[in-house]
Amino acid sequence: GQALVDVLFGDYNPSGRLPITYPKYNHHLSTYDYKWSEADFGNYIDVEFEFGHGLSYTTFDYSNLNVPPTLNWNDQLIITLSVRNSGSRQSDHTVLLYISDLYRSITPPNKELKGYTKLSLQAGEQKAVQFTLNRHDLSFIGIDLTRQTEPGLFIVTVGNLRANFTLIGGDGPVNSTPRSKSINQYSIFLINILLFLFAKLI
């Protein structure tokens, strides 16, 4: 009760962020991490509030995003940026780091949260933020249900800033879609359908 009143009347500056994506319509709910197609047919899946959305009585500016161009297989990637409270009030603020995998042997999510940190900033104050990633942070569960990491091109997104880097493994960087060592994802889907139909006939 009183906490909500303090927020509504500006006595407390909120800093929370949504842990889910809130759809605009209930039929937009999906059970699959979709990937945008290359063709542009229009945006039919607008959301009301995206994961990580939050409100504040002040504003924040991101700048000076620095991402090394390559990450060697056994090294760490140091990502730095500056965050400034450009408003007139003190506030806490959570910085979210997203990674997008452009080339993967299975369809990747559009983006994944890979790091976050919370700052307390006075009006006009600026702080440096650092994130550290390695190849294990870029791993995923493959089609054979084992955790794996594939070299390739990745995009870093922090606020309105973006940069990319290449994970190098084996003989060098991979800038095109790697060949999958397993059956195509759609082939397995069709096999599952055939097995289901066969079971119905027995």
C-alpha positions as a Python dict, from the first residue, in 0.01 Angstrom:
ca = {
    (1, 'G'): (0, 0, 0),
    (2, 'Q'): (233, 275, 122),
    (3, 'A'): (516, 157, -105),
    (4, 'L'): (290, 191, -410),
    (5, 'V'): (179, 537, -297),
    (6, 'D'): (545, 644, -263),
    (7, 'V'): (614, 533, -621),
    (8, 'L'): (302, 696, -770),
    (9, 'F'): (367, 1030, -598),
    (10, 'G'): (738, 1032, -679),
    (11, 'D'): (870, 989, -326),
    (12, 'Y'): (1051, 673, -438),
    (13, 'N'): (1218, 621, -775),
    (14, 'P'): (1147, 266, -904),
    (15, 'S'): (1426, 64, -1064),
    (16, 'G'): (1279, -283, -1121),
    (17, 'R'): (1270, -462, -1456),
    (18, 'L'): (1026, -717, -1594),
    (19, 'P'): (1145, -1081, -1572),
    (20, 'I'): (911, -1179, -1858),
    (21, 'T'): (784, -1043, -2189),
    (22, 'Y'): (425, -919, -2158),
    (23, 'P'): (235, -981, -2483),
    (24, 'K'): (3, -726, -2638),
    (25, 'Y'): (-253, -998, -2714),
    (26, 'N'): (-291, -1343, -2563),
    (27, 'H'): (-273, -1515, -2903),
    (28, 'H'): (83, -1384, -2936),
    (29, 'L'): (199, -1628, -2668),
    (30, 'S'): (438, -1885, -2808),
    (31, 'T'): (606, -2198, -2675),
    (32, 'Y'): (905, -2162, -2906),
    (33, 'D'): (1198, -1917, -2929),
    (34, 'Y'): (1114, -1791, -3276),
    (35, 'K'): (1364, -1638, -3514),
    (36, 'W'): (1277, -1357, -3755),
    (37, 'S'): (1286, -1462, -4119),
    (38, 'E'): (1505, -1280, -4367),
    (39, 'A'): (1201, -1155, -4561),
    (40, 'D'): (1013, -854, -4424),
    (41, 'F'): (640, -922, -4421),
    (42, 'G'): (564, -666, -4151),
    (43, 'N'): (575, -685, -3774),
    (44, 'Y'): (287, -899, -3650),
    (45, 'I'): (420, -982, -3305),
    (46, 'D'): (450, -652, -3121),
    (47, 'V'): (470, -688, -2745),
    (48, 'E'): (320, -463, -2480),
    (49, 'F'): (627, -474, -2253),
    (50, 'E'): (952, -649, -2342),
    (51, 'F'): (1164, -857, -2104),
    (52, 'G'): (1380, -615, -1906),
    (53, 'H'): (1138, -323, -1943),
    (54, 'G'): (1133, -83, -1649),
    (55, 'L'): (1020, 266, -1549),
    (56, 'S'): (1206, 545, -1372),
    (57, 'Y'): (1163, 913, -1291),
    (58, 'T'): (1503, 979, -1445),
    (59, 'T'): (1682, 885, -1768),
    (60, 'F'): (2007, 705, -1849),
    (61, 'D'): (2249, 736, -2138),
    (62, 'Y'): (2480, 457, -2257),
    (63, 'S'): (2802, 536, -2443),
    (64, 'N'): (3157, 419, -2523),
    (65, 'L'): (3072, 53, -2580),
    (66, 'N'): (3399, -130, -2638),
    (67, 'V'): (3400, -492, -2758),
    (68, 'P'): (3720, -660, -2883),
    (69, 'P'): (3673, -787, -3241),
    (70, 'T'): (3774, -1146, -3161),
    (71, 'L'): (3754, -1394, -2874),
    (72, 'N'): (4005, -1677, -2880),
    (73, 'W'): (3883, -2019, -2772),
    (74, 'N'): (4056, -2021, -2430),
    (75, 'D'): (4049, -1647, -2359),
    (76, 'Q'): (3804, -1403, -2202),
    (77, 'L'): (3614, -1120, -2369),
    (78, 'I'): (3617, -792, -2173),
    (79, 'I'): (3322, -565, -2261),
    (80, 'T'): (3314, -210, -2126),
    (81, 'L'): (3079, 88, -2154),
    (82, 'S'): (2978, 406, -1972),
    (83, 'V'): (2639, 470, -1811),
    (84, 'R'): (2529, 822, -1712),
    (85, 'N'): (2227, 938, -1515),
    (86, 'S'): (2113, 1216, -1749),
    (87, 'G'): (1809, 1310, -1540),
    (88, 'S'): (1761, 1522, -1231),
    (89, 'R'): (1707, 1250, -969),
    (90, 'Q'): (1915, 981, -801),
    (91, 'S'): (1823, 628, -902),
    (92, 'D'): (1937, 269, -918),
    (93, 'H'): (1966, 122, -1266),
    (94, 'T'): (2022, -232, -1397),
    (95, 'V'): (2237, -266, -1709),
    (96, 'L'): (2146, -570, -1922),
    (97, 'L'): (2388, -739, -2164),
    (98, 'Y'): (2239, -944, -2449),
    (99, 'I'): (2415, -1172, -2695),
    (100, 'S'): (2281, -1278, -3037),
    (101, 'D'): (2435, -1581, -3208),
    (102, 'L'): (2417, -1525, -3584),
    (103, 'Y'): (2533, -1870, -3698),
    (104, 'R'): (2441, -2187, -3511),
    (105, 'S'): (2375, -2545, -3618),
    (106, 'I'): (2027, -2519, -3462),
    (107, 'T'): (1795, -2219, -3468),
    (108, 'P'): (1911, -1978, -3194),
    (109, 'P'): (1695, -1741, -2990),
    (110, 'N'): (1676, -1385, -3119),
    (111, 'K'): (1889, -1276, -2822),
    (112, 'E'): (1990, -1410, -2480),
    (113, 'L'): (2064, -1231, -2153),
    (114, 'K'): (2429, -1303, -2068),
    (115, 'G'): (2507, -1047, -1800),
    (116, 'Y'): (2366, -775, -1579),
    (117, 'T'): (2479, -537, -1308),
    (118, 'K'): (2300, -283, -1090),
    (119, 'L'): (2431, 70, -1039),
    (120, 'S'): (2336, 353, -805),
    (121, 'L'): (2378, 687, -980),
    (122, 'Q'): (2329, 1041, -858),
    (123, 'A'): (2188, 1297, -1102),
    (124, 'G'): (2454, 1368, -1365),
    (125, 'E'): (2686, 1093, -1239),
    (126, 'Q'): (2860, 858, -1481),
    (127, 'K'): (3011, 517, -1411),
    (128, 'A'): (3208, 260, -1607),
    (129, 'V'): (3061, -88, -1644),
    (130, 'Q'): (3250, -406, -1729),
    (131, 'F'): (3130, -753, -1831),
    (132, 'T'): (3352, -1059, -1878),
    (133, 'L'): (3252, -1348, -2105),
    (134, 'N'): (3419, -1667, -2222),
    (135, 'R'): (3325, -1938, -2468),
    (136, 'H'): (3122, -2126, -2205),
    (137, 'D'): (2890, -1825, -2180),
    (138, 'L'): (2818, -1874, -2551),
    (139, 'S'): (2732, -2243, -2521),
    (140, 'F'): (2392, -2400, -2587),
    (141, 'I'): (2218, -2737, -2569),
    (142, 'G'): (2255, -2904, -2906),
    (143, 'I'): (2019, -3130, -3091),
    (144, 'D'): (2185, -3432, -2926),
    (145, 'L'): (2108, -3278, -2581),
    (146, 'T'): (2474, -3207, -2502),
    (147, 'R'): (2617, -2864, -2418),
    (148, 'Q'): (2834, -2729, -2698),
    (149, 'T'): (2995, -2411, -2823),
    (150, 'E'): (3043, -2322, -3188),
    (151, 'P'): (3276, -2058, -3332),
    (152, 'G'): (3121, -1778, -3532),
    (153, 'L'): (2990, -1423, -3529),
    (154, 'F'): (2804, -1278, -3228),
    (155, 'I'): (2632, -943, -3164),
    (156, 'V'): (2651, -765, -2828),
    (157, 'T'): (2356, -540, -2737),
    (158, 'V'): (2349, -312, -2433),
    (159, 'G'): (2066, -60, -2433),
    (160, 'N'): (2076, 116, -2771),
    (161, 'L'): (2440, 20, -2834),
    (162, 'R'): (2552, -272, -3050),
    (163, 'A'): (2883, -425, -3152),
    (164, 'N'): (2998, -762, -3280),
    (165, 'F'): (3283, -1004, -3224),
    (166, 'T'): (3397, -1338, -3364),
    (167, 'L'): (3463, -1646, -3151),
    (168, 'I'): (3769, -1820, -3295),
    (169, 'G'): (3807, -2195, -3264),
    (170, 'G'): (3998, -2458, -3456),
    (171, 'D'): (4198, -2318, -3747),
    (172, 'G'): (4044, -1970, -3742),
    (173, 'P'): (3727, -1761, -3734),
    (174, 'V'): (3406, -1892, -3885),
    (175, 'N'): (3198, -1621, -4049),
    (176, 'S'): (2943, -1841, -4223),
    (177, 'T'): (2694, -2099, -4110),
    (178, 'P'): (2882, -2402, -3972),
    (179, 'R'): (2783, -2744, -4097),
    (180, 'S'): (2576, -2943, -3854),
    (181, 'K'): (2713, -3284, -3759),
    (182, 'S'): (2363, -3411, -3694),
    (183, 'I'): (2041, -3445, -3891),
    (184, 'N'): (1861, -3130, -3997),
    (185, 'Q'): (1615, -3001, -3736),
    (186, 'Y'): (1322, -3022, -3974),
    (187, 'S'): (1405, -3380, -4069),
    (188, 'I'): (1380, -3483, -3705),
    (189, 'F'): (1046, -3304, -3680),
    (190, 'L'): (913, -3500, -3979),
    (191, 'I'): (1048, -3826, -3837),
    (192, 'N'): (864, -3759, -3510),
    (193, 'I'): (540, -3703, -3701),
    (194, 'L'): (584, -4029, -3893),
    (195, 'L'): (655, -4220, -3571),
    (196, 'F'): (343, -4071, -3414),
    (197, 'L'): (127, -4173, -3712),
    (198, 'F'): (282, -4519, -3716),
    (199, 'A'): (205, -4564, -3345),
    (200, 'K'): (-158, -4470, -3410),
    (201, 'L'): (-186, -4738, -3678),
    (202, 'I'): (-53, -5017, -3456),
}
